[in-house]
mmCIF file with all atom_site columns, C-alpha atoms in Angstrom:
data_model
loop_
_atom_site.group_PDB
_atom_site.id
_atom_site.type_symbol
_atom_site.label_atom_id
_atom_site.label_alt_id
_atom_site.label_comp_id
_atom_site.label_asym_id
_atom_site.label_entity_id
_atom_site.label_seq_id
_atom_site.pdbx_PDB_ins_code
_atom_site.Cartn_x
_atom_site.Cartn_y
_atom_site.Cartn_z
_atom_site.occupancy
_atom_site.B_iso_or_equiv
_atom_site.pdbx_formal_charge
_atom_site.auth_seq_id
_atom_site.auth_comp_id
_atom_site.auth_asym_id
_atom_site.auth_atom_id
_atom_site.pdbx_PDB_model_num
ATOM 1   C CA . UNK A 1 1   ? 17.322  0.097   -12.552 1.00 0.00 ? 506 UNK A CA 1
ATOM 2   C CA . UNK A 1 2   ? 16.764  0.753   -8.857  1.00 0.00 ? 507 UNK A CA 1
ATOM 3   C CA . UNK A 1 3   ? 14.073  -0.076  -6.368  1.00 0.00 ? 508 UNK A CA 1
ATOM 4   C CA . UNK A 1 4   ? 11.027  -1.992  -7.683  1.00 0.00 ? 509 UNK A CA 1
ATOM 5   C CA . UNK A 1 5   ? 10.064  -1.995  -11.105 1.00 0.00 ? 510 UNK A CA 1
ATOM 6   C CA . UNK A 1 6   ? 6.821   -3.314  -12.966 1.00 0.00 ? 511 UNK A CA 1
ATOM 7   C CA . UNK A 1 7   ? 5.953   -3.833  -16.630 1.00 0.00 ? 512 UNK A CA 1
ATOM 8   C CA . UNK A 1 8   ? 4.012   -3.167  -18.410 1.00 0.00 ? 513 UNK A CA 1
ATOM 9   C CA . UNK A 1 9   ? 2.812   0.189   -16.818 1.00 0.00 ? 514 UNK A CA 1
ATOM 10  C CA . UNK A 1 10  ? -0.564  0.158   -18.824 1.00 0.00 ? 515 UNK A CA 1
ATOM 11  C CA . UNK A 1 11  ? -2.412  -2.821  -19.973 1.00 0.00 ? 516 UNK A CA 1
ATOM 12  C CA . UNK A 1 12  ? -5.814  -3.042  -21.831 1.00 0.00 ? 517 UNK A CA 1
ATOM 13  C CA . UNK A 1 13  ? -7.166  -6.722  -22.258 1.00 0.00 ? 518 UNK A CA 1
ATOM 14  C CA . UNK A 1 14  ? -10.330 -8.209  -23.220 1.00 0.00 ? 519 UNK A CA 1
ATOM 15  C CA . UNK A 1 15  ? -12.073 -10.685 -20.958 1.00 0.00 ? 520 UNK A CA 1
ATOM 16  C CA . UNK A 1 16  ? -10.838 -13.683 -23.020 1.00 0.00 ? 521 UNK A CA 1
ATOM 17  C CA . UNK A 1 17  ? -7.144  -12.654 -23.109 1.00 0.00 ? 522 UNK A CA 1
ATOM 18  C CA . UNK A 1 18  ? -4.352  -14.100 -21.029 1.00 0.00 ? 523 UNK A CA 1
ATOM 19  C CA . UNK A 1 19  ? -1.692  -11.579 -19.985 1.00 0.00 ? 524 UNK A CA 1
ATOM 20  C CA . UNK A 1 20  ? 1.078   -11.359 -17.361 1.00 0.00 ? 525 UNK A CA 1
ATOM 21  C CA . UNK A 1 21  ? 2.249   -8.574  -15.019 1.00 0.00 ? 526 UNK A CA 1
ATOM 22  C CA . UNK A 1 22  ? 5.808   -8.581  -14.217 1.00 0.00 ? 527 UNK A CA 1
ATOM 23  C CA . UNK A 1 23  ? 7.662   -7.294  -10.986 1.00 0.00 ? 528 UNK A CA 1
ATOM 24  C CA . UNK A 1 24  ? 11.458  -7.024  -10.364 1.00 0.00 ? 529 UNK A CA 1
ATOM 25  C CA . UNK A 1 25  ? 13.095  -5.822  -7.145  1.00 0.00 ? 530 UNK A CA 1
ATOM 26  C CA . UNK A 1 26  ? 16.631  -4.672  -7.050  1.00 0.00 ? 531 UNK A CA 1
ATOM 27  C CA . UNK A 1 27  ? 16.827  -4.207  -3.264  1.00 0.00 ? 532 UNK A CA 1
ATOM 28  C CA . UNK A 1 28  ? 18.081  -7.747  -2.370  1.00 0.00 ? 533 UNK A CA 1
ATOM 29  C CA . UNK A 1 29  ? 14.703  -8.387  -0.349  1.00 0.00 ? 534 UNK A CA 1
ATOM 30  C CA . UNK A 1 30  ? 13.290  -11.806 0.442   1.00 0.00 ? 535 UNK A CA 1
ATOM 31  C CA . UNK A 1 31  ? 9.555   -11.068 0.409   1.00 0.00 ? 536 UNK A CA 1
ATOM 32  C CA . UNK A 1 32  ? 7.270   -9.773  -2.403  1.00 0.00 ? 537 UNK A CA 1
ATOM 33  C CA . UNK A 1 33  ? 3.739   -8.844  -2.524  1.00 0.00 ? 538 UNK A CA 1
ATOM 34  C CA . UNK A 1 34  ? 0.779   -8.124  -5.015  1.00 0.00 ? 539 UNK A CA 1
ATOM 35  C CA . UNK A 1 35  ? -1.822  -5.509  -4.108  1.00 0.00 ? 540 UNK A CA 1
ATOM 36  C CA . UNK A 1 36  ? -4.822  -4.345  -5.902  1.00 0.00 ? 541 UNK A CA 1
ATOM 37  C CA . UNK A 1 37  ? -5.747  -0.614  -5.718  1.00 0.00 ? 542 UNK A CA 1
ATOM 38  C CA . UNK A 1 38  ? -9.217  0.386   -6.979  1.00 0.00 ? 543 UNK A CA 1
ATOM 39  C CA . UNK A 1 39  ? -10.743 3.750   -6.874  1.00 0.00 ? 544 UNK A CA 1
ATOM 40  C CA . UNK A 1 40  ? -12.044 4.931   -3.591  1.00 0.00 ? 545 UNK A CA 1
ATOM 41  C CA . UNK A 1 41  ? -11.094 1.627   -1.931  1.00 0.00 ? 546 UNK A CA 1
ATOM 42  C CA . UNK A 1 42  ? -8.179  0.654   0.368   1.00 0.00 ? 547 UNK A CA 1
ATOM 43  C CA . UNK A 1 43  ? -5.218  -1.156  -1.084  1.00 0.00 ? 548 UNK A CA 1
ATOM 44  C CA . UNK A 1 44  ? -6.044  -4.932  -1.022  1.00 0.00 ? 549 UNK A CA 1
ATOM 45  C CA . UNK A 1 45  ? -3.261  -7.330  -0.281  1.00 0.00 ? 550 UNK A CA 1
ATOM 46  C CA . UNK A 1 46  ? -3.437  -10.207 -2.836  1.00 0.00 ? 551 UNK A CA 1
ATOM 47  C CA . UNK A 1 47  ? -0.453  -12.464 -2.229  1.00 0.00 ? 552 UNK A CA 1
ATOM 48  C CA . UNK A 1 48  ? 2.647   -12.623 -0.311  1.00 0.00 ? 553 UNK A CA 1
ATOM 49  C CA . UNK A 1 49  ? 5.730   -14.536 -1.234  1.00 0.00 ? 554 UNK A CA 1
ATOM 50  C CA . UNK A 1 50  ? 8.669   -15.127 1.218   1.00 0.00 ? 555 UNK A CA 1
ATOM 51  C CA . UNK A 1 51  ? 11.828  -16.766 -0.075  1.00 0.00 ? 556 UNK A CA 1
ATOM 52  C CA . UNK A 1 52  ? 9.793   -17.706 -3.218  1.00 0.00 ? 557 UNK A CA 1
ATOM 53  C CA . UNK A 1 53  ? 7.107   -19.552 -1.166  1.00 0.00 ? 558 UNK A CA 1
ATOM 54  C CA . UNK A 1 54  ? 3.618   -18.279 -1.066  1.00 0.00 ? 559 UNK A CA 1
ATOM 55  C CA . UNK A 1 55  ? 2.524   -17.548 2.572   1.00 0.00 ? 560 UNK A CA 1
ATOM 56  C CA . UNK A 1 56  ? -0.476  -15.471 1.917   1.00 0.00 ? 561 UNK A CA 1
ATOM 57  C CA . UNK A 1 57  ? -3.457  -15.820 -0.551  1.00 0.00 ? 562 UNK A CA 1
ATOM 58  C CA . UNK A 1 58  ? -6.115  -13.417 0.493   1.00 0.00 ? 563 UNK A CA 1
ATOM 59  C CA . UNK A 1 59  ? -9.022  -15.271 -1.028  1.00 0.00 ? 564 UNK A CA 1
ATOM 60  C CA . UNK A 1 60  ? -8.119  -14.148 -4.497  1.00 0.00 ? 565 UNK A CA 1
ATOM 61  C CA . UNK A 1 61  ? -10.052 -15.491 -7.385  1.00 0.00 ? 566 UNK A CA 1
ATOM 62  C CA . UNK A 1 62  ? -8.293  -18.246 -9.446  1.00 0.00 ? 567 UNK A CA 1
ATOM 63  C CA . UNK A 1 63  ? -8.335  -16.054 -12.587 1.00 0.00 ? 568 UNK A CA 1
ATOM 64  C CA . UNK A 1 64  ? -5.369  -14.440 -10.867 1.00 0.00 ? 569 UNK A CA 1
ATOM 65  C CA . UNK A 1 65  ? -2.313  -16.693 -10.781 1.00 0.00 ? 570 UNK A CA 1
ATOM 66  C CA . UNK A 1 66  ? 0.833   -15.656 -9.067  1.00 0.00 ? 571 UNK A CA 1
ATOM 67  C CA . UNK A 1 67  ? 4.311   -16.977 -9.820  1.00 0.00 ? 572 UNK A CA 1
ATOM 68  C CA . UNK A 1 68  ? 7.627   -16.354 -7.977  1.00 0.00 ? 573 UNK A CA 1
ATOM 69  C CA . UNK A 1 69  ? 10.609  -17.920 -9.592  1.00 0.00 ? 574 UNK A CA 1
ATOM 70  C CA . UNK A 1 70  ? 13.126  -16.206 -7.350  1.00 0.00 ? 575 UNK A CA 1
ATOM 71  C CA . UNK A 1 71  ? 13.309  -13.723 -4.737  1.00 0.00 ? 576 UNK A CA 1
ATOM 72  C CA . UNK A 1 72  ? 13.772  -10.859 -7.181  1.00 0.00 ? 577 UNK A CA 1
ATOM 73  C CA . UNK A 1 73  ? 10.872  -11.597 -9.653  1.00 0.00 ? 578 UNK A CA 1
ATOM 74  C CA . UNK A 1 74  ? 7.240   -12.005 -9.198  1.00 0.00 ? 579 UNK A CA 1
ATOM 75  C CA . UNK A 1 75  ? 4.642   -12.435 -11.836 1.00 0.00 ? 580 UNK A CA 1
ATOM 76  C CA . UNK A 1 76  ? 0.835   -12.220 -11.844 1.00 0.00 ? 581 UNK A CA 1
ATOM 77  C CA . UNK A 1 77  ? -0.769  -14.221 -14.661 1.00 0.00 ? 582 UNK A CA 1
ATOM 78  C CA . UNK A 1 78  ? -4.249  -13.002 -15.791 1.00 0.00 ? 583 UNK A CA 1
ATOM 79  C CA . UNK A 1 79  ? -7.001  -15.011 -17.607 1.00 0.00 ? 584 UNK A CA 1
ATOM 80  C CA . UNK A 1 80  ? -10.634 -14.436 -18.121 1.00 0.00 ? 585 UNK A CA 1
ATOM 81  C CA . UNK A 1 81  ? -10.800 -11.459 -16.174 1.00 0.00 ? 586 UNK A CA 1
ATOM 82  C CA . UNK A 1 82  ? -13.888 -9.280  -15.481 1.00 0.00 ? 587 UNK A CA 1
ATOM 83  C CA . UNK A 1 83  ? -14.458 -5.508  -15.996 1.00 0.00 ? 588 UNK A CA 1
ATOM 84  C CA . UNK A 1 84  ? -14.392 -5.173  -12.269 1.00 0.00 ? 589 UNK A CA 1
ATOM 85  C CA . UNK A 1 85  ? -10.800 -6.309  -12.143 1.00 0.00 ? 590 UNK A CA 1
ATOM 86  C CA . UNK A 1 86  ? -9.823  -3.087  -13.773 1.00 0.00 ? 591 UNK A CA 1
ATOM 87  C CA . UNK A 1 87  ? -7.495  -1.401  -11.211 1.00 0.00 ? 592 UNK A CA 1
ATOM 88  C CA . UNK A 1 88  ? -3.967  -0.551  -10.462 1.00 0.00 ? 593 UNK A CA 1
ATOM 89  C CA . UNK A 1 89  ? -1.909  -3.493  -9.402  1.00 0.00 ? 594 UNK A CA 1
ATOM 90  C CA . UNK A 1 90  ? 1.059   -2.743  -7.222  1.00 0.00 ? 595 UNK A CA 1
ATOM 91  C CA . UNK A 1 91  ? 3.933   -4.828  -6.500  1.00 0.00 ? 596 UNK A CA 1
ATOM 92  C CA . UNK A 1 92  ? 5.963   -4.416  -3.180  1.00 0.00 ? 597 UNK A CA 1
ATOM 93  C CA . UNK A 1 93  ? 8.981   -5.943  -1.641  1.00 0.00 ? 598 UNK A CA 1
ATOM 94  C CA . UNK A 1 94  ? 10.505  -6.084  1.800   1.00 0.00 ? 599 UNK A CA 1
ATOM 95  C CA . UNK A 1 95  ? 13.368  -7.588  3.563   1.00 0.00 ? 600 UNK A CA 1
ATOM 96  C CA . UNK A 1 96  ? 11.326  -10.277 5.194   1.00 0.00 ? 601 UNK A CA 1
ATOM 97  C CA . UNK A 1 97  ? 7.833   -10.975 6.605   1.00 0.00 ? 602 UNK A CA 1
ATOM 98  C CA . UNK A 1 98  ? 8.682   -10.862 10.327  1.00 0.00 ? 603 UNK A CA 1
ATOM 99  C CA . UNK A 1 99  ? 6.632   -7.689  11.070  1.00 0.00 ? 604 UNK A CA 1
ATOM 100 C CA . UNK A 1 100 ? 7.631   -3.999  11.200  1.00 0.00 ? 605 UNK A CA 1
ATOM 101 C CA . UNK A 1 101 ? 9.265   -4.347  7.739   1.00 0.00 ? 606 UNK A CA 1
ATOM 102 C CA . UNK A 1 102 ? 9.121   -1.364  5.404   1.00 0.00 ? 607 UNK A CA 1
ATOM 103 C CA . UNK A 1 103 ? 7.318   -2.403  2.165   1.00 0.00 ? 608 UNK A CA 1
ATOM 104 C CA . UNK A 1 104 ? 8.759   -0.824  -0.922  1.00 0.00 ? 609 UNK A CA 1
ATOM 105 C CA . UNK A 1 105 ? 6.107   -0.392  -3.800  1.00 0.00 ? 610 UNK A CA 1
ATOM 106 C CA . UNK A 1 106 ? 6.612   -0.309  -7.539  1.00 0.00 ? 611 UNK A CA 1
ATOM 107 C CA . UNK A 1 107 ? 4.739   2.239   -9.714  1.00 0.00 ? 612 UNK A CA 1
ATOM 108 C CA . UNK A 1 108 ? 2.056   -0.216  -10.603 1.00 0.00 ? 613 UNK A CA 1
ATOM 109 C CA . UNK A 1 109 ? 0.452   -1.590  -13.733 1.00 0.00 ? 614 UNK A CA 1
ATOM 110 C CA . UNK A 1 110 ? -2.828  0.198   -14.640 1.00 0.00 ? 615 UNK A CA 1
ATOM 111 C CA . UNK A 1 111 ? -5.167  -2.553  -15.973 1.00 0.00 ? 616 UNK A CA 1
ATOM 112 C CA . UNK A 1 112 ? -8.346  -1.961  -17.975 1.00 0.00 ? 617 UNK A CA 1
ATOM 113 C CA . UNK A 1 113 ? -10.359 -5.013  -18.711 1.00 0.00 ? 618 UNK A CA 1
ATOM 114 C CA . UNK A 1 114 ? -12.972 -4.451  -21.604 1.00 0.00 ? 619 UNK A CA 1
ATOM 115 C CA . UNK B 2 1   ? -12.203 -5.954  13.079  1.00 0.00 ? 771 UNK B CA 1
ATOM 116 C CA . UNK B 2 2   ? -9.504  -5.853  10.354  1.00 0.00 ? 772 UNK B CA 1
ATOM 117 C CA . UNK B 2 3   ? -10.608 -2.520  9.014   1.00 0.00 ? 773 UNK B CA 1
ATOM 118 C CA . UNK B 2 4   ? -8.684  0.899   9.393   1.00 0.00 ? 774 UNK B CA 1
ATOM 119 C CA . UNK B 2 5   ? -11.077 3.766   8.876   1.00 0.00 ? 775 UNK B CA 1
ATOM 120 C CA . UNK B 2 6   ? -9.610  6.945   7.407   1.00 0.00 ? 776 UNK B CA 1
ATOM 121 C CA . UNK B 2 7   ? -10.911 10.391  7.070   1.00 0.00 ? 777 UNK B CA 1
ATOM 122 C CA . UNK B 2 8   ? -11.344 12.827  5.378   1.00 0.00 ? 778 UNK B CA 1
ATOM 123 C CA . UNK B 2 9   ? -11.512 11.447  1.945   1.00 0.00 ? 779 UNK B CA 1
ATOM 124 C CA . UNK B 2 10  ? -10.139 14.694  0.533   1.00 0.00 ? 780 UNK B CA 1
ATOM 125 C CA . UNK B 2 11  ? -8.540  17.839  2.093   1.00 0.00 ? 781 UNK B CA 1
ATOM 126 C CA . UNK B 2 12  ? -7.707  21.145  0.780   1.00 0.00 ? 782 UNK B CA 1
ATOM 127 C CA . UNK B 2 13  ? -5.181  23.279  2.663   1.00 0.00 ? 783 UNK B CA 1
ATOM 128 C CA . UNK B 2 14  ? -3.527  26.647  2.126   1.00 0.00 ? 784 UNK B CA 1
ATOM 129 C CA . UNK B 2 15  ? 0.179   26.811  1.809   1.00 0.00 ? 785 UNK B CA 1
ATOM 130 C CA . UNK B 2 16  ? 1.669   27.107  5.300   1.00 0.00 ? 786 UNK B CA 1
ATOM 131 C CA . UNK B 2 17  ? -1.347  25.567  7.017   1.00 0.00 ? 787 UNK B CA 1
ATOM 132 C CA . UNK B 2 18  ? -1.628  22.363  9.022   1.00 0.00 ? 788 UNK B CA 1
ATOM 133 C CA . UNK B 2 19  ? -3.003  19.294  7.366   1.00 0.00 ? 789 UNK B CA 1
ATOM 134 C CA . UNK B 2 20  ? -4.550  16.629  9.677   1.00 0.00 ? 790 UNK B CA 1
ATOM 135 C CA . UNK B 2 21  ? -5.749  13.180  8.525   1.00 0.00 ? 791 UNK B CA 1
ATOM 136 C CA . UNK B 2 22  ? -7.370  10.823  11.007  1.00 0.00 ? 792 UNK B CA 1
ATOM 137 C CA . UNK B 2 23  ? -7.390  7.065   11.306  1.00 0.00 ? 793 UNK B CA 1
ATOM 138 C CA . UNK B 2 24  ? -9.363  4.623   13.567  1.00 0.00 ? 794 UNK B CA 1
ATOM 139 C CA . UNK B 2 25  ? -8.898  0.788   14.049  1.00 0.00 ? 795 UNK B CA 1
ATOM 140 C CA . UNK B 2 26  ? -10.670 -1.912  16.077  1.00 0.00 ? 796 UNK B CA 1
ATOM 141 C CA . UNK B 2 27  ? -8.244  -4.602  16.280  1.00 0.00 ? 797 UNK B CA 1
ATOM 142 C CA . UNK B 2 28  ? -6.219  -4.246  19.453  1.00 0.00 ? 798 UNK B CA 1
ATOM 143 C CA . UNK B 2 29  ? -3.614  -6.695  18.157  1.00 0.00 ? 799 UNK B CA 1
ATOM 144 C CA . UNK B 2 30  ? -2.407  -4.119  15.793  1.00 0.00 ? 800 UNK B CA 1
ATOM 145 C CA . UNK B 2 31  ? 1.048   -2.983  16.914  1.00 0.00 ? 801 UNK B CA 1
ATOM 146 C CA . UNK B 2 32  ? 2.618   -0.937  13.961  1.00 0.00 ? 802 UNK B CA 1
ATOM 147 C CA . UNK B 2 33  ? 1.057   2.028   12.386  1.00 0.00 ? 803 UNK B CA 1
ATOM 148 C CA . UNK B 2 34  ? 2.723   3.432   9.269   1.00 0.00 ? 804 UNK B CA 1
ATOM 149 C CA . UNK B 2 35  ? 1.659   6.145   6.995   1.00 0.00 ? 805 UNK B CA 1
ATOM 150 C CA . UNK B 2 36  ? 2.326   6.004   3.260   1.00 0.00 ? 806 UNK B CA 1
ATOM 151 C CA . UNK B 2 37  ? 2.470   8.807   0.753   1.00 0.00 ? 807 UNK B CA 1
ATOM 152 C CA . UNK B 2 38  ? 1.599   8.353   -2.953  1.00 0.00 ? 808 UNK B CA 1
ATOM 153 C CA . UNK B 2 39  ? 2.033   10.687  -5.807  1.00 0.00 ? 809 UNK B CA 1
ATOM 154 C CA . UNK B 2 40  ? 0.331   10.277  -9.105  1.00 0.00 ? 810 UNK B CA 1
ATOM 155 C CA . UNK B 2 41  ? 1.848   7.722   -11.293 1.00 0.00 ? 811 UNK B CA 1
ATOM 156 C CA . UNK B 2 42  ? 3.940   6.286   -8.429  1.00 0.00 ? 812 UNK B CA 1
ATOM 157 C CA . UNK B 2 43  ? 3.582   3.559   -5.851  1.00 0.00 ? 813 UNK B CA 1
ATOM 158 C CA . UNK B 2 44  ? 3.045   4.547   -2.107  1.00 0.00 ? 814 UNK B CA 1
ATOM 159 C CA . UNK B 2 45  ? 6.181   5.174   -0.265  1.00 0.00 ? 815 UNK B CA 1
ATOM 160 C CA . UNK B 2 46  ? 6.646   5.002   3.633   1.00 0.00 ? 816 UNK B CA 1
ATOM 161 C CA . UNK B 2 47  ? 6.455   8.456   5.228   1.00 0.00 ? 817 UNK B CA 1
ATOM 162 C CA . UNK B 2 48  ? 6.518   7.833   8.901   1.00 0.00 ? 818 UNK B CA 1
ATOM 163 C CA . UNK B 2 49  ? 5.542   4.982   11.344  1.00 0.00 ? 819 UNK B CA 1
ATOM 164 C CA . UNK B 2 50  ? 4.759   4.646   14.909  1.00 0.00 ? 820 UNK B CA 1
ATOM 165 C CA . UNK B 2 51  ? 4.416   1.821   17.458  1.00 0.00 ? 821 UNK B CA 1
ATOM 166 C CA . UNK B 2 52  ? 1.661   2.095   20.181  1.00 0.00 ? 822 UNK B CA 1
ATOM 167 C CA . UNK B 2 53  ? 4.265   2.305   23.061  1.00 0.00 ? 823 UNK B CA 1
ATOM 168 C CA . UNK B 2 54  ? 4.713   6.089   22.208  1.00 0.00 ? 824 UNK B CA 1
ATOM 169 C CA . UNK B 2 55  ? 2.062   8.730   21.900  1.00 0.00 ? 825 UNK B CA 1
ATOM 170 C CA . UNK B 2 56  ? 3.875   10.894  19.308  1.00 0.00 ? 826 UNK B CA 1
ATOM 171 C CA . UNK B 2 57  ? 6.543   10.665  16.685  1.00 0.00 ? 827 UNK B CA 1
ATOM 172 C CA . UNK B 2 58  ? 7.890   13.523  14.708  1.00 0.00 ? 828 UNK B CA 1
ATOM 173 C CA . UNK B 2 59  ? 10.080  13.758  11.638  1.00 0.00 ? 829 UNK B CA 1
ATOM 174 C CA . UNK B 2 60  ? 10.524  17.174  10.168  1.00 0.00 ? 830 UNK B CA 1
ATOM 175 C CA . UNK B 2 61  ? 7.196   18.752  9.284   1.00 0.00 ? 831 UNK B CA 1
ATOM 176 C CA . UNK B 2 62  ? 5.413   15.165  9.831   1.00 0.00 ? 832 UNK B CA 1
ATOM 177 C CA . UNK B 2 63  ? 3.992   14.097  13.196  1.00 0.00 ? 833 UNK B CA 1
ATOM 178 C CA . UNK B 2 64  ? 2.004   11.085  14.120  1.00 0.00 ? 834 UNK B CA 1
ATOM 179 C CA . UNK B 2 65  ? -0.135  11.405  17.162  1.00 0.00 ? 835 UNK B CA 1
ATOM 180 C CA . UNK B 2 66  ? -1.265  8.098   18.720  1.00 0.00 ? 836 UNK B CA 1
ATOM 181 C CA . UNK B 2 67  ? -4.130  7.455   21.217  1.00 0.00 ? 837 UNK B CA 1
ATOM 182 C CA . UNK B 2 68  ? -4.089  3.906   22.173  1.00 0.00 ? 838 UNK B CA 1
ATOM 183 C CA . UNK B 2 69  ? -7.148  4.038   24.533  1.00 0.00 ? 839 UNK B CA 1
ATOM 184 C CA . UNK B 2 70  ? -9.290  5.696   21.753  1.00 0.00 ? 840 UNK B CA 1
ATOM 185 C CA . UNK B 2 71  ? -7.781  3.348   18.991  1.00 0.00 ? 841 UNK B CA 1
ATOM 186 C CA . UNK B 2 72  ? -7.006  6.376   16.813  1.00 0.00 ? 842 UNK B CA 1
ATOM 187 C CA . UNK B 2 73  ? -4.066  7.942   15.292  1.00 0.00 ? 843 UNK B CA 1
ATOM 188 C CA . UNK B 2 74  ? -3.399  10.950  13.061  1.00 0.00 ? 844 UNK B CA 1
ATOM 189 C CA . UNK B 2 75  ? -0.923  12.438  10.829  1.00 0.00 ? 845 UNK B CA 1
ATOM 190 C CA . UNK B 2 76  ? -0.244  16.167  11.072  1.00 0.00 ? 846 UNK B CA 1
ATOM 191 C CA . UNK B 2 77  ? 1.693   18.077  8.351   1.00 0.00 ? 847 UNK B CA 1
ATOM 192 C CA . UNK B 2 78  ? 2.885   21.336  9.593   1.00 0.00 ? 848 UNK B CA 1
ATOM 193 C CA . UNK B 2 79  ? 3.725   24.308  7.268   1.00 0.00 ? 849 UNK B CA 1
ATOM 194 C CA . UNK B 2 80  ? 2.155   22.324  4.406   1.00 0.00 ? 850 UNK B CA 1
ATOM 195 C CA . UNK B 2 81  ? 3.575   22.972  1.019   1.00 0.00 ? 851 UNK B CA 1
ATOM 196 C CA . UNK B 2 82  ? 2.320   22.329  -2.639  1.00 0.00 ? 852 UNK B CA 1
ATOM 197 C CA . UNK B 2 83  ? 4.828   19.703  -2.925  1.00 0.00 ? 853 UNK B CA 1
ATOM 198 C CA . UNK B 2 84  ? 2.965   17.678  -0.170  1.00 0.00 ? 854 UNK B CA 1
ATOM 199 C CA . UNK B 2 85  ? 0.015   17.408  -2.540  1.00 0.00 ? 855 UNK B CA 1
ATOM 200 C CA . UNK B 2 86  ? -0.456  13.721  -2.660  1.00 0.00 ? 856 UNK B CA 1
ATOM 201 C CA . UNK B 2 87  ? -2.710  10.757  -1.447  1.00 0.00 ? 857 UNK B CA 1
ATOM 202 C CA . UNK B 2 88  ? -1.898  9.617   2.190   1.00 0.00 ? 858 UNK B CA 1
ATOM 203 C CA . UNK B 2 89  ? -2.664  6.220   3.472   1.00 0.00 ? 859 UNK B CA 1
ATOM 204 C CA . UNK B 2 90  ? -2.659  5.146   7.017   1.00 0.00 ? 860 UNK B CA 1
ATOM 205 C CA . UNK B 2 91  ? -2.123  1.386   7.713   1.00 0.00 ? 861 UNK B CA 1
ATOM 206 C CA . UNK B 2 92  ? -1.984  -1.058  10.444  1.00 0.00 ? 862 UNK B CA 1
ATOM 207 C CA . UNK B 2 93  ? -0.250  -4.205  11.079  1.00 0.00 ? 863 UNK B CA 1
ATOM 208 C CA . UNK B 2 94  ? -0.247  -7.236  13.479  1.00 0.00 ? 864 UNK B CA 1
ATOM 209 C CA . UNK B 2 95  ? 3.224   -7.827  14.785  1.00 0.00 ? 865 UNK B CA 1
ATOM 210 C CA . UNK B 2 96  ? 5.138   -10.617 13.234  1.00 0.00 ? 866 UNK B CA 1
ATOM 211 C CA . UNK B 2 97  ? 3.206   -11.021 9.859   1.00 0.00 ? 867 UNK B CA 1
ATOM 212 C CA . UNK B 2 98  ? 3.939   -7.842  7.864   1.00 0.00 ? 868 UNK B CA 1
ATOM 213 C CA . UNK B 2 99  ? 0.295   -7.917  6.623   1.00 0.00 ? 869 UNK B CA 1
ATOM 214 C CA . UNK B 2 100 ? -0.624  -4.420  6.174   1.00 0.00 ? 870 UNK B CA 1
ATOM 215 C CA . UNK B 2 101 ? -4.214  -3.266  6.432   1.00 0.00 ? 871 UNK B CA 1
ATOM 216 C CA . UNK B 2 102 ? -4.689  0.144   4.744   1.00 0.00 ? 872 UNK B CA 1
ATOM 217 C CA . UNK B 2 103 ? -7.131  2.911   5.154   1.00 0.00 ? 873 UNK B CA 1
ATOM 218 C CA . UNK B 2 104 ? -8.963  4.179   2.066   1.00 0.00 ? 874 UNK B CA 1
ATOM 219 C CA . UNK B 2 105 ? -6.798  7.260   1.518   1.00 0.00 ? 875 UNK B CA 1
ATOM 220 C CA . UNK B 2 106 ? -6.924  10.931  1.836   1.00 0.00 ? 876 UNK B CA 1
ATOM 221 C CA . UNK B 2 107 ? -6.224  13.130  -1.158  1.00 0.00 ? 877 UNK B CA 1
ATOM 222 C CA . UNK B 2 108 ? -4.511  16.320  -0.036  1.00 0.00 ? 878 UNK B CA 1
ATOM 223 C CA . UNK B 2 109 ? -4.208  19.320  -2.211  1.00 0.00 ? 879 UNK B CA 1
ATOM 224 C CA . UNK B 2 110 ? -2.110  22.335  -0.848  1.00 0.00 ? 880 UNK B CA 1
ATOM 225 C CA . UNK B 2 111 ? -2.824  25.477  -2.629  1.00 0.00 ? 881 UNK B CA 1
ATOM 226 C CA . UNK B 2 112 ? -0.222  28.107  -3.070  1.00 0.00 ? 882 UNK B CA 1
#
């Protein structure tokens, strides 16, 4: 595997379910990101991790819980989601967070909350 | 002030034509302006980027024009090809934080 991979690619869940999204980067980067992409809205940054430490939480509801066990893996734990949380969730990585860093995106997980 | 406004929302261009996508921002602290390209089923990928100390950057058929005084920048795709059909996002970043603020995207369709 190369680049940034995400699993699953598609997920359907009920509002009472608990599920997790997984992201893995094979680029040797130190920073990882979660974004939400909704139809006709700009990509929204959710979380940033740098060297496994969370450096940004963009006022994300607590029903989204990120986890970064190491610099290569990033998880997004989901529980009691709402239908408006249906979106494409994108993971990205970059060498660091010092600015002017290219972010490399995974293909995303398409989430549908029923 | 953190917004980046992008237009048009969608664009249809004939093969060989010029595609132009525009973005505007308010925050004068932004100092890095990348453009990302996204194909269906894929994540966005960096296409080209510019810093405000230059007014233009060209890479192949893709050119960014930057107007610092107007706080506007644009992407020009010369000799547009059907393979350029994708969604294009402009973005802006405040130096030192790597926190990208994205525009809403432009869906480009290049017809043969």
